[in-house]
Amino acid sequence: MAVIKVSQKSLCSLSKISPKEAEPILTELGIPLVKSSGDELHLEITPNRPDWLSVEGIARSCASYKFSKSKKYHAKKSKISIKIDGSVKNVRPIFAGAYITNARLNG
């Protein structure tokens, strides 16, 4: 399993949970706290949850757990097209992609 380091301040800010709630919620989600050092949390992430390899992904799960609702994302039609070579159909029967604009990243 991977161990990642995240800022507790960032986690709490993004998920709207308090520092006191962080460890119990992480434990309930199955994200063990390996070590805590100041603002830094060392978390053990299972291989089947790549969405938890960032503080944003963990915060999204914490918020969904606490508030019992997920953020809604909306997709629009696009003029962009992706062409996949037919020779990969047997090994990649499904392809998904996203084109994101005007994203604001903190950090």
XYZ file of C-alpha atoms in Angstrom:
107
model
C 0.000 0.000 0.000
C 1.079 3.558 -0.655
C 1.663 6.034 2.143
C 1.046 9.654 1.175
C 1.543 12.898 3.068
C -1.204 15.518 3.120
C -1.688 18.779 4.953
C -4.364 18.478 7.637
C -5.178 22.158 7.136
C -5.783 21.582 3.405
C -7.816 18.438 4.061
C -10.052 20.185 6.581
C -10.421 23.316 4.441
C -11.373 21.363 1.310
C -13.751 18.958 3.075
C -15.259 21.407 5.584
C -14.466 19.064 8.493
C -12.738 20.068 11.723
C -9.260 18.802 12.646
C -10.886 16.892 15.527
C -13.146 15.036 13.046
C -10.381 14.195 10.571
C -8.917 11.027 12.096
C -12.262 9.364 12.981
C -13.654 10.063 9.499
C -10.479 8.832 7.789
C -10.627 5.640 9.886
C -14.294 5.070 9.004
C -13.431 5.474 5.315
C -10.636 2.893 5.624
C -7.755 5.362 5.365
C -5.450 4.565 8.303
C -3.412 7.383 9.810
C 0.147 6.027 9.892
C 1.748 9.069 11.473
C 0.950 12.667 12.327
C 3.636 15.338 12.494
C 2.450 18.915 12.992
C 0.176 19.732 10.061
C 1.351 16.689 8.075
C -0.747 13.510 8.006
C 0.785 10.279 6.675
C -2.062 8.173 5.295
C -2.067 4.606 4.009
C -3.921 4.301 0.715
C -5.161 1.033 -0.755
C -4.243 0.315 -4.395
C -7.882 0.153 -5.510
C -8.486 3.844 -4.656
C -6.374 6.016 -6.974
C -8.784 8.888 -6.257
C -7.300 8.964 -2.737
C -3.768 9.676 -3.966
C -4.388 13.417 -3.589
C -5.668 15.581 -0.768
C -8.514 16.702 -3.042
C -9.739 13.135 -3.563
C -9.563 12.327 0.147
C -11.320 15.603 1.008
C -14.116 14.785 -1.474
C -14.669 11.423 0.247
C -14.545 12.971 3.737
C -17.122 15.598 2.778
C -19.390 13.004 1.143
C -19.137 10.834 4.247
C -19.882 13.645 6.706
C -22.570 15.480 4.760
C -24.091 12.456 2.926
C -23.980 14.162 -0.450
C -21.514 14.462 -3.290
C -20.615 17.461 -5.390
C -22.335 17.400 -8.759
C -20.273 17.781 -11.898
C -21.822 18.722 -15.222
C -20.612 17.840 -18.702
C -21.369 19.794 -21.853
C -21.275 18.789 -25.490
C -17.960 19.537 -27.146
C -16.607 19.959 -30.653
C -13.487 18.024 -29.649
C -13.231 14.480 -30.941
C -10.891 11.653 -30.026
C -10.052 8.951 -32.537
C -8.995 5.554 -31.225
C -7.209 3.124 -33.500
C -9.408 0.061 -34.047
C -6.496 -2.290 -33.393
C -6.709 -1.663 -29.640
C -10.404 -2.572 -29.297
C -9.658 -5.981 -27.737
C -7.385 -4.550 -25.048
C -9.168 -1.192 -24.589
C -12.850 -1.794 -25.314
C -13.881 1.418 -23.528
C -12.208 4.829 -23.482
C -13.236 7.879 -21.509
C -11.709 11.314 -21.432
C -12.302 14.837 -20.232
C -11.353 18.271 -21.517
C -11.293 20.750 -18.668
C -11.126 24.515 -18.993
C -11.026 27.374 -16.504
C -9.930 25.114 -13.643
C -8.488 26.874 -10.623
C -5.953 24.941 -8.601
C -4.871 25.990 -5.130
C -1.328 25.439 -4.043
